CSV table of C-alpha atoms and ligand atoms in Angstrom, one decimal:
chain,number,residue,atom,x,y,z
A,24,UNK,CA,0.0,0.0,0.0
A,25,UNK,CA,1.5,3.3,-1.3
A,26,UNK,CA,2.6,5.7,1.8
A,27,UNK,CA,0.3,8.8,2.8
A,28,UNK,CA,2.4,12.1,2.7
A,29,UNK,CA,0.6,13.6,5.8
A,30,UNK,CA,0.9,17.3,5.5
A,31,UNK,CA,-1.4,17.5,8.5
A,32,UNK,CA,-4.1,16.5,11.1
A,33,UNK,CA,-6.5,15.9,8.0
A,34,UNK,CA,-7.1,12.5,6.6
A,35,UNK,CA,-9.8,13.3,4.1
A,36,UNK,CA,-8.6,14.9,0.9
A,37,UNK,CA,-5.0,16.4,0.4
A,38,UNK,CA,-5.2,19.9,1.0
A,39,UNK,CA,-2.7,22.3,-0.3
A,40,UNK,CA,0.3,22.2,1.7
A,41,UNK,CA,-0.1,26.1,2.5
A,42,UNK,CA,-3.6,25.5,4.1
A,43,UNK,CA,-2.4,22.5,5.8
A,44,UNK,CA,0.0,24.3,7.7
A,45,UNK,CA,-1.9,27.1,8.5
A,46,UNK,CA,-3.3,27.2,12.1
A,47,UNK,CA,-7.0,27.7,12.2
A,48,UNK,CA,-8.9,31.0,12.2
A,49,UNK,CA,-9.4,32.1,16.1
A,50,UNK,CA,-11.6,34.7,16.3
A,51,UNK,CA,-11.9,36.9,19.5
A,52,UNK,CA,-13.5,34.9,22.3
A,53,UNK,CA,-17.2,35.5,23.3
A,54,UNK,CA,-18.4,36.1,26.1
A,55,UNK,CA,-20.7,32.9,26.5
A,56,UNK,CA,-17.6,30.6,25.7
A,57,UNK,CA,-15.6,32.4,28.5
A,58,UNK,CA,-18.4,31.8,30.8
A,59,UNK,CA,-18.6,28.0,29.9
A,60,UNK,CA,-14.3,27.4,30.3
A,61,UNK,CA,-14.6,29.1,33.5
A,62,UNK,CA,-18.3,28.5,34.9
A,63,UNK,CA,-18.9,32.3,35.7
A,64,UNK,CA,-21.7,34.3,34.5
A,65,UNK,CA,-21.7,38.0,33.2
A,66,UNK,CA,-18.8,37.8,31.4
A,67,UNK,CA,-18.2,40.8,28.9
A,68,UNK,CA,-16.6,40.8,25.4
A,69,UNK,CA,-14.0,43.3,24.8
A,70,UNK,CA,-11.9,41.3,22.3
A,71,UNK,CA,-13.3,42.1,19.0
A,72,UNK,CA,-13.2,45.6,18.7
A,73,UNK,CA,-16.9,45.7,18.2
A,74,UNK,CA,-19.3,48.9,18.9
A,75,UNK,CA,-20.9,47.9,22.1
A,76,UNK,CA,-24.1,50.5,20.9
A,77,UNK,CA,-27.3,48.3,19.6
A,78,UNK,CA,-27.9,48.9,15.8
A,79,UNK,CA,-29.8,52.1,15.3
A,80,UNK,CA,-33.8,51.7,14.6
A,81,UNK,CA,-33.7,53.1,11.4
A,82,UNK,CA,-31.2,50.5,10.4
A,83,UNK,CA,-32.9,47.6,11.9
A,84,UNK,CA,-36.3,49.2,9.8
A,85,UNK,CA,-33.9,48.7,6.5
A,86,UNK,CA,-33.1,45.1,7.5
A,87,UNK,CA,-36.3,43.9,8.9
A,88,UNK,CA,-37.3,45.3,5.1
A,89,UNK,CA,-34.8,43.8,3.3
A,90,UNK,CA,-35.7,41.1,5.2
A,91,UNK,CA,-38.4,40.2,3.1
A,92,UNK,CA,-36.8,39.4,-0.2
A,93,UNK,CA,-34.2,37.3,1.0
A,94,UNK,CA,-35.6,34.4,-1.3
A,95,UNK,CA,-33.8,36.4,-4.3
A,96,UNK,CA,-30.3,37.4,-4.8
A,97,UNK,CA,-28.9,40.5,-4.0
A,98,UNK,CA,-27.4,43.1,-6.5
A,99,UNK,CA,-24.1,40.9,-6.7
A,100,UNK,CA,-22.2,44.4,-7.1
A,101,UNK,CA,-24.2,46.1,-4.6
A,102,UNK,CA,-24.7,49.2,-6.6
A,103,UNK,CA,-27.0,51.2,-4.6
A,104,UNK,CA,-24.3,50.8,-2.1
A,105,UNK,CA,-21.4,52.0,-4.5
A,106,UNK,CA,-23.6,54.9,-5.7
A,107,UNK,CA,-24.0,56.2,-2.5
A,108,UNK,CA,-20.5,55.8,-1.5
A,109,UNK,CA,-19.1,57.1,-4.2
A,110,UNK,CA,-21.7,60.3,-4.1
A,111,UNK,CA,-20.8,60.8,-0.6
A,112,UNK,CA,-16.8,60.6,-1.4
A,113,UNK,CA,-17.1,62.6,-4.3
A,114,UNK,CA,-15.5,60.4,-6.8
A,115,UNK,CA,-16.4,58.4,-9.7
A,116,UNK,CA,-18.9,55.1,-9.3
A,117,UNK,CA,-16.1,52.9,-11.1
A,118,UNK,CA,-13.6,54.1,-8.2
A,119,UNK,CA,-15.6,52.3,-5.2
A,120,UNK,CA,-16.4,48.5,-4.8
A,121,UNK,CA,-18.0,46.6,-1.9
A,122,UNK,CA,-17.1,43.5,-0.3
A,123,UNK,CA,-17.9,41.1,2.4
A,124,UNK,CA,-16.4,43.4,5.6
A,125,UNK,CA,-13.2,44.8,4.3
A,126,UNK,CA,-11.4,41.4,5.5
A,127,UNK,CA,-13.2,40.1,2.0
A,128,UNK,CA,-12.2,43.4,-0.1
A,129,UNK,CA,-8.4,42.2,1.4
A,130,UNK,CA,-8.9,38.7,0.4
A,131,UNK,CA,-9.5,40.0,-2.8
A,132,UNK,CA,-6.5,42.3,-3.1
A,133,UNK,CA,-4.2,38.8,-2.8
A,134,UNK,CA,-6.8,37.0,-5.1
A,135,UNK,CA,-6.2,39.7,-7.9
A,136,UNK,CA,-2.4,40.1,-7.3
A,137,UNK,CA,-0.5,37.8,-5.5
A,138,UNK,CA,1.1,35.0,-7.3
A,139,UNK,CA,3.3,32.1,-5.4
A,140,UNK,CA,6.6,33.5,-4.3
A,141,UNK,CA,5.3,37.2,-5.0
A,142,UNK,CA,6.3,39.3,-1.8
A,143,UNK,CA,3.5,41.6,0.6
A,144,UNK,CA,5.1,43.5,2.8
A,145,UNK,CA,3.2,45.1,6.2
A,146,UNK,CA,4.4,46.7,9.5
A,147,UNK,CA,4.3,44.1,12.1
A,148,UNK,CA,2.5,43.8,14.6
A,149,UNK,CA,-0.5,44.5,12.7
A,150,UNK,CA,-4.0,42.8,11.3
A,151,UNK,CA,-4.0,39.3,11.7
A,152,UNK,CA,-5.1,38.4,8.3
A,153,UNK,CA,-2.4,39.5,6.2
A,154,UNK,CA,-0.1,36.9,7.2
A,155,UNK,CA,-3.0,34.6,6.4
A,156,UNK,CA,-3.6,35.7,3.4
A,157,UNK,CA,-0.2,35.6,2.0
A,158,UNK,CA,0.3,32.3,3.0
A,159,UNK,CA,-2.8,31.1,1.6
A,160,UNK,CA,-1.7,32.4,-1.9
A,161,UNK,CA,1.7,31.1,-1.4
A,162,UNK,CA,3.4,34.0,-1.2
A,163,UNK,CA,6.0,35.6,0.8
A,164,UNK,CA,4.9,37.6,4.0
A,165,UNK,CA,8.2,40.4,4.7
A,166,UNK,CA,7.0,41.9,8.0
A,167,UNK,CA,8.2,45.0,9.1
A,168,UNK,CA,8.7,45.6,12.7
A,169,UNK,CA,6.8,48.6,14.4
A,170,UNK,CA,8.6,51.8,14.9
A,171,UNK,CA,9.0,52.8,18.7
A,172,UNK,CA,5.7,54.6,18.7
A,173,UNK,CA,4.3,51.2,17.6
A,174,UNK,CA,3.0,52.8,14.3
A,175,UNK,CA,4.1,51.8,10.5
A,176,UNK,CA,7.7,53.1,9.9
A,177,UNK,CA,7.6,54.4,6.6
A,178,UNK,CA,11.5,54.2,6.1
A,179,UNK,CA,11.9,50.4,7.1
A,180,UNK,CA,8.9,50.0,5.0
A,181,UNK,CA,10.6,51.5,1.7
A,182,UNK,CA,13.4,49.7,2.7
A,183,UNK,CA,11.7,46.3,2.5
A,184,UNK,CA,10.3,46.5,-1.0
A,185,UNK,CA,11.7,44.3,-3.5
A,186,UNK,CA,10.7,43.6,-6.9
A,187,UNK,CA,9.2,40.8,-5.9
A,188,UNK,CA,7.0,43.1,-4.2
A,189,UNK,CA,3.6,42.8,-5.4
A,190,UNK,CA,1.0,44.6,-2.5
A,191,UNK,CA,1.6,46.7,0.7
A,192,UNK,CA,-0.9,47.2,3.8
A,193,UNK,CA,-0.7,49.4,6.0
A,194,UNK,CA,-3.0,49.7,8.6
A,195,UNK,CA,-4.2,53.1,10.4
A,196,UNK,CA,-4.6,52.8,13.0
A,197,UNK,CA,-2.8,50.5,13.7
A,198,UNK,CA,-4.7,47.3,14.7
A,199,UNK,CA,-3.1,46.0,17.8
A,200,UNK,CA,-1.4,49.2,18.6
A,201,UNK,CA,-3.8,51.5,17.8
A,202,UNK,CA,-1.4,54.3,16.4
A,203,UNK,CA,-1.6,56.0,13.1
A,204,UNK,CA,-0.1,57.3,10.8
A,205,UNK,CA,-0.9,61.1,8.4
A,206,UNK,CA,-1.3,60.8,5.4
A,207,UNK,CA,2.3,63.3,5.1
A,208,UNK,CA,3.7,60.0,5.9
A,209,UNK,CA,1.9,57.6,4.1
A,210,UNK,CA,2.2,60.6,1.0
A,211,UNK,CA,6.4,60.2,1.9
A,212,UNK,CA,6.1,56.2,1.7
A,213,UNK,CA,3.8,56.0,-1.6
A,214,UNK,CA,6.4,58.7,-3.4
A,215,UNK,CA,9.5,56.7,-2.4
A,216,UNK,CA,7.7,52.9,-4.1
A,217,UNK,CA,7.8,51.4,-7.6
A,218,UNK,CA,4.6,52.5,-9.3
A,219,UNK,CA,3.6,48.7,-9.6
A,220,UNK,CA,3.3,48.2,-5.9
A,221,UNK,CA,-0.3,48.4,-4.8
A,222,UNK,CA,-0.6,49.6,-1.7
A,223,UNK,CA,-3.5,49.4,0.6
A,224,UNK,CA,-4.3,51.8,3.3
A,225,UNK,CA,-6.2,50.0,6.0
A,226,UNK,CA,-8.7,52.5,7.5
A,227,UNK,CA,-11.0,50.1,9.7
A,228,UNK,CA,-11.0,52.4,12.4
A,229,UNK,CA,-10.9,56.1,10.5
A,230,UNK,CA,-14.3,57.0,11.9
A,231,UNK,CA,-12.9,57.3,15.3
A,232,UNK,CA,-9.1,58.7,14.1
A,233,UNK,CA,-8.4,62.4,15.0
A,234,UNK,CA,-9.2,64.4,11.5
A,235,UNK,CA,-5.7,65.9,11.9
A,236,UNK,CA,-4.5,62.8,10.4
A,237,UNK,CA,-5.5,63.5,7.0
A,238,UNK,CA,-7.6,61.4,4.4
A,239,UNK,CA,-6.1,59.2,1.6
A,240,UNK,CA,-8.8,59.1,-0.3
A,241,UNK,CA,-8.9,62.8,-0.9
A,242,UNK,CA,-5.3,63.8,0.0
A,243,UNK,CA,-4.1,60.4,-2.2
A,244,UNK,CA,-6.3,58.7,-4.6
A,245,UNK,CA,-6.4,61.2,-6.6
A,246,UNK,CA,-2.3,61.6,-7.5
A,247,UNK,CA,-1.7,58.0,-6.8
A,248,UNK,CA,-3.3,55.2,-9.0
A,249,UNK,CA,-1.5,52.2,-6.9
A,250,UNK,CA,-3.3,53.4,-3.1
A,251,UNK,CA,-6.3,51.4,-2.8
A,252,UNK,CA,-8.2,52.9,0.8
A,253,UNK,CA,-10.3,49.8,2.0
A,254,UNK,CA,-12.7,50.7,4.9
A,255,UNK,CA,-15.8,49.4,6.8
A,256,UNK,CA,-19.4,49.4,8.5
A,257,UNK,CA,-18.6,46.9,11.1
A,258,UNK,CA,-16.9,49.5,13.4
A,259,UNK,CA,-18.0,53.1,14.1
A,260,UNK,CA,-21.6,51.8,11.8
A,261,UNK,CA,-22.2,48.7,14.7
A,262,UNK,CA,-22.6,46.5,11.6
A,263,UNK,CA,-19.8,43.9,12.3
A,264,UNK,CA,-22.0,41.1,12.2
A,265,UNK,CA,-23.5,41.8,8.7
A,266,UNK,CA,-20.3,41.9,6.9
A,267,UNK,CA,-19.8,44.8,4.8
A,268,UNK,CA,-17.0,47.0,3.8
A,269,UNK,CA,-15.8,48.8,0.4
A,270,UNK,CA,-12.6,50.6,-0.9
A,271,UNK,CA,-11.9,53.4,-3.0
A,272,UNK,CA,-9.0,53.8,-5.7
A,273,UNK,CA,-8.2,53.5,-9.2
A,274,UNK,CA,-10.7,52.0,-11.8
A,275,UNK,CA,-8.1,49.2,-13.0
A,276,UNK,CA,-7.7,48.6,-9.2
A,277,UNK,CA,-11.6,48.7,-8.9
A,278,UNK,CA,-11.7,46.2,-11.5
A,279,UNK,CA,-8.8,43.9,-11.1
A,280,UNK,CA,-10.7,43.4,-7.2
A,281,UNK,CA,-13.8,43.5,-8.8
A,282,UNK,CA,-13.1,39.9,-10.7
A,283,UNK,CA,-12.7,38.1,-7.3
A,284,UNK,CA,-15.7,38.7,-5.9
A,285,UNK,CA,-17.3,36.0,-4.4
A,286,UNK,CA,-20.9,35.7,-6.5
A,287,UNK,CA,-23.6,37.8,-3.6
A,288,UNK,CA,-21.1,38.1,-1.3
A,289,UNK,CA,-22.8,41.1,0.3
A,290,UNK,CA,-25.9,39.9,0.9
A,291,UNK,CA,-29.3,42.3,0.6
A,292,UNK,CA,-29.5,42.8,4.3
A,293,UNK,CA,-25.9,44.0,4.6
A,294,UNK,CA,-26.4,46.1,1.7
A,295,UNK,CA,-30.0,47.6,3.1
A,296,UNK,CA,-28.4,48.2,6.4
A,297,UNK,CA,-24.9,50.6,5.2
A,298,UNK,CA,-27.7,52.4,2.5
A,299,UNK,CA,-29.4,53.1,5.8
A,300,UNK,CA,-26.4,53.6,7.6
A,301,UNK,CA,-25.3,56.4,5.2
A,302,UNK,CA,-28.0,58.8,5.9
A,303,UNK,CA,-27.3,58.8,9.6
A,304,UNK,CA,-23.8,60.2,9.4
A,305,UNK,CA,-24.9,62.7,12.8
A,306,UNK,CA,-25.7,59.6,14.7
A,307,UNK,CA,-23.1,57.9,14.2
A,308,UNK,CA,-20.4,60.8,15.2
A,309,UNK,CA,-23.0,61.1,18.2
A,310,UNK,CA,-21.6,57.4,18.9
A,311,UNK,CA,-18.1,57.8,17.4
A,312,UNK,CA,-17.6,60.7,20.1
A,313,UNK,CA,-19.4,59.0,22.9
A,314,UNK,CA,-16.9,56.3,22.4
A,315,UNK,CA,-13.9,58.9,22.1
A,316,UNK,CA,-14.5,60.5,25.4
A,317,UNK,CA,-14.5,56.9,27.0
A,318,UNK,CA,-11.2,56.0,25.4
A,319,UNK,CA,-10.3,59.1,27.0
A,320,UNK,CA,-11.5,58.0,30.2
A,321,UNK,CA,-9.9,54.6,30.4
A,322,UNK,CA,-6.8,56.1,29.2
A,323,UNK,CA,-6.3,58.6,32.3
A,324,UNK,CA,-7.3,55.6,34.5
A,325,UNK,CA,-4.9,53.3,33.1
A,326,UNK,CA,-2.0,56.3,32.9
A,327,UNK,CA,-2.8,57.2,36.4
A,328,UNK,CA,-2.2,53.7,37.5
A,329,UNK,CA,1.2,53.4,35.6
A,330,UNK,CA,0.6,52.4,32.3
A,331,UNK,CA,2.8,53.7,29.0
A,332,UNK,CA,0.4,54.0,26.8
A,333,UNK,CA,0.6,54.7,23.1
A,334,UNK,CA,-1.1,57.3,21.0
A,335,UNK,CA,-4.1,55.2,20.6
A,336,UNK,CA,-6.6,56.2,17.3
A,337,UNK,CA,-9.1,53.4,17.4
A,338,UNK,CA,-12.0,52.0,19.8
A,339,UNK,CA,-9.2,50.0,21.7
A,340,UNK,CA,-6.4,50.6,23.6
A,341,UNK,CA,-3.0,48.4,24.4
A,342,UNK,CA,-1.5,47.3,27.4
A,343,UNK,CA,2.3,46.5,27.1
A,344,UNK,CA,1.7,43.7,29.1
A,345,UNK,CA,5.1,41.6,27.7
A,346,UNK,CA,5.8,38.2,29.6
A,347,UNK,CA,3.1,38.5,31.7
A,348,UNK,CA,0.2,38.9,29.2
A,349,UNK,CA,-0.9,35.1,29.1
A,350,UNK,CA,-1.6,35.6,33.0
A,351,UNK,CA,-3.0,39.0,32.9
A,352,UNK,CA,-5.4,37.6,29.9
A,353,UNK,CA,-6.5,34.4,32.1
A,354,UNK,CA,-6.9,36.5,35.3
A,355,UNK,CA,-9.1,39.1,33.4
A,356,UNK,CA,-10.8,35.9,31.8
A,357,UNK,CA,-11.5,34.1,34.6
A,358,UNK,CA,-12.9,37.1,36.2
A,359,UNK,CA,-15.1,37.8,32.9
A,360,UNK,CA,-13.2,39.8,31.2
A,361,UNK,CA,-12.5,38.6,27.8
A,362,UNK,CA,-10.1,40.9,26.1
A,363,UNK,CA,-7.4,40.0,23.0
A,364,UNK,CA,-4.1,39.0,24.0
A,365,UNK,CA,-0.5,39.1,22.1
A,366,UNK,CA,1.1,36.1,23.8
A,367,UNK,CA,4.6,38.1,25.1
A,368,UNK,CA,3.4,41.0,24.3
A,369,UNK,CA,0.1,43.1,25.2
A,370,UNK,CA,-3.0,42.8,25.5
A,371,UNK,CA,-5.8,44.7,23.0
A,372,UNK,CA,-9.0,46.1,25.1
A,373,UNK,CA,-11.9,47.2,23.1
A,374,UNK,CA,-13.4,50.2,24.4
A,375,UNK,CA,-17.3,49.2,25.3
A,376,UNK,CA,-20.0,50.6,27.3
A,377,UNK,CA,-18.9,53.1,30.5
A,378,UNK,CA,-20.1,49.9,32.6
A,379,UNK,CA,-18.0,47.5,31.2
A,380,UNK,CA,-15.1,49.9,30.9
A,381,UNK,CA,-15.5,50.2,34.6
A,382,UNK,CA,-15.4,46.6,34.5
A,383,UNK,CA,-12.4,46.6,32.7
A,384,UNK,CA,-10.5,48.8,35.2
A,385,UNK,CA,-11.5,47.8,38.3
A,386,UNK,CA,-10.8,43.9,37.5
A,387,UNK,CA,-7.2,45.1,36.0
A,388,UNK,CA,-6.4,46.9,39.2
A,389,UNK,CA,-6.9,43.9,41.0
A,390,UNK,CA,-4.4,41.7,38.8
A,391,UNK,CA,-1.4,44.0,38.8
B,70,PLP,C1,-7.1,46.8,10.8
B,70,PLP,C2,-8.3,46.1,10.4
B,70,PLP,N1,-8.7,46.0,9.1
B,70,PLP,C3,-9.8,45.4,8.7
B,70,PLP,C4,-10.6,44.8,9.7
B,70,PLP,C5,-11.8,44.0,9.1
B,70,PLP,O1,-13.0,44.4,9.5
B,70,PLP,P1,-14.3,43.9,8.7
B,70,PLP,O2,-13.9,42.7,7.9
B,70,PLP,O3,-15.3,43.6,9.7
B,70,PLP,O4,-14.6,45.1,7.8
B,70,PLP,C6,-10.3,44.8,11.0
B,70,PLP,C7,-11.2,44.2,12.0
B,70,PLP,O5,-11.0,44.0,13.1
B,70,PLP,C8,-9.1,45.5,11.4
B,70,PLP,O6,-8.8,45.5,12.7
């Protein structure tokens, strides 16, 4: 009997070696699951980077109407949704596309340009999924380490590209570390790159960055035809669960994205839901600021007590937390706490309600 090559703990099938050796997807842990490993109850979720605000009525109106033609396909390119989008940012329809969160617009980007052995550089630490992704293409992840500030470092990152090079992401902020970075600096990266490099500002999180910062899809788009500016409805919009995000750049971009998309990927509840979202921009900044002035609050708290703390941008802050972050993680777990943790590094926190902030705090004091 012929030997069995056993790339890994599957016996069905022979998947590609890649996928064999990737470790499974992990996501945050919930709440419930938390509860269950360590038989408490009340355990809060501040590990996803979620809005902790219920969807807004009018939004829930769109869905519960959308609701009712869910025996047909959606609009597989979710026009409406690119209309208004592209109305709003004041450029052309054929700049703007919508995917499945933006995790799906960034599958895409490796779909449409990543071949094996191709090179994708990123600052590391950063979004979990591009080493994913590159490794499920076969390509080459070239991670960057953080400057000190823990945001991208534009000079390392030059430094890193290749010709082998075919995409660069950059997220900001910064998803552990919550830092950004202006678009002065990103304008200083993209000038200093071959023209043939794609690279893909990451702006999960721009809702809640300080406008001082800039915006690349005003500030570069328009000079640059290799920045593709991916962003999302799952954050500052409370629509995580619905899976919806779009990016904005050049039309070949657009297009070359465009090809990959998954047939209906956003469904017509997803897409009823950011239409609805759209026209609520002052709610939304009503949310986005009550959030701000939490992070605010958690961030003297945590200062006062001792913490370094970085210039955080997002709805999350991190906790330097180094060697002793698998026991500061448990002990806020076990206590119902369930926040993200960077084995030997930090810890992420979501920012959440003021109660589970509290939470948060008071549990923390009485670890360290
Ligand atoms: C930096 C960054 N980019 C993209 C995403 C993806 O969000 P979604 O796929 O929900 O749009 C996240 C989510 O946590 C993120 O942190």
């Amino acid at each position: 009997m012929a030997t069995v090559d056993r790339v890994n703990d599957s016996t069905i099938g022979r998947p590609r070696r890649v996928v064999a050796d990737l470790p499974s997807y992990r996501p945050g842990k919930g709440a419930k699951q938390a509860e269950d490993e360590h038989g408490i109850t009340d355990a809060i979720k501040l590990a996803s980077n979620e809005n902790p605000a219920a969807p807004l009525d009018p939004i829930l109106d769109a869905i519960a109407a959308a609701a009712r033609g869910v025996n047909r396909y959606a609009d597989h390119r979710a026009t409406p949704v690119r209309e208004a989008l592209a109305a709003k940012l004041g450029v052309d329809v054929a700049q703007v596309t919508v995917g499945s969160g933006s995790s799906g617009i960034l599958q895409q980007l490796f779909f449409g340009f990543v071949d094996p052995g191709d090179e994708v550089v990123f600052p590391w630490r950063s979004f979990e999924v591009y080493p994913v992704f590159t490794q499920l293409m076969a390509g080459r992840a070239v991670q960057v380490p953080l400057a000190a500030d823990l945001g991208a470092d534009v000079g390392a990152l030059v430094a890193a590209v290749t010709d082998r090079t075919k995409l660069l992401f950059l997220a900001t902020p910064n998803n552990p570390t919550g830092v950004a970075s202006t678009t002065t600096e990103l304008r200083t990266l993209v000038e200093q790159l071959p023209g043939d490099v794609v690279v893909c500002i990451d702006e999960a999180y721009r809702e809640f960055l300080d406008p001082g910062f800039g915006d690349p899809v005003a500030e570069l788009v328009p000079d640059h035809p290799n920045v593709i500016v991916t962003r999302t409805f799952s954050k500052a919009h409370g629509l995580a669960g619905l899976r919806v995000g779009y990016a904005v750049g050049h039309p070949d971009v657009i297009a070359t994205v465009d090809k990959t998309l998954l047939p209906f990927a956003v469904n017509g509840l997803a897409q009823a839901a950011a239409l609805a979202a759209l026209e609520l921009d002052d709610v939304i900044a009503d949310g986005v600021a009550g959030i701000l002035a939490e992070r605010a609050r958690v961030e003297v708290e945590l200062a006062a007590s001792g913490w370094t703390l970085p210039n955080h941008q997002g709805n999350f802050v991190w906790l330097a937390t180094g060697e002793r972050t698998d026991d500061v993680a448990l002990g806020l777990e076990r206590r119902g706490v369930v926040i993200r943790p960077f084995s030997g590094e930090g810890i992420r926190v979501t920012i959440g309600t003021s109660a589970e902030n509290d939470r948060f705090l008071t549990t923390l004091a009485e670890l360290t």
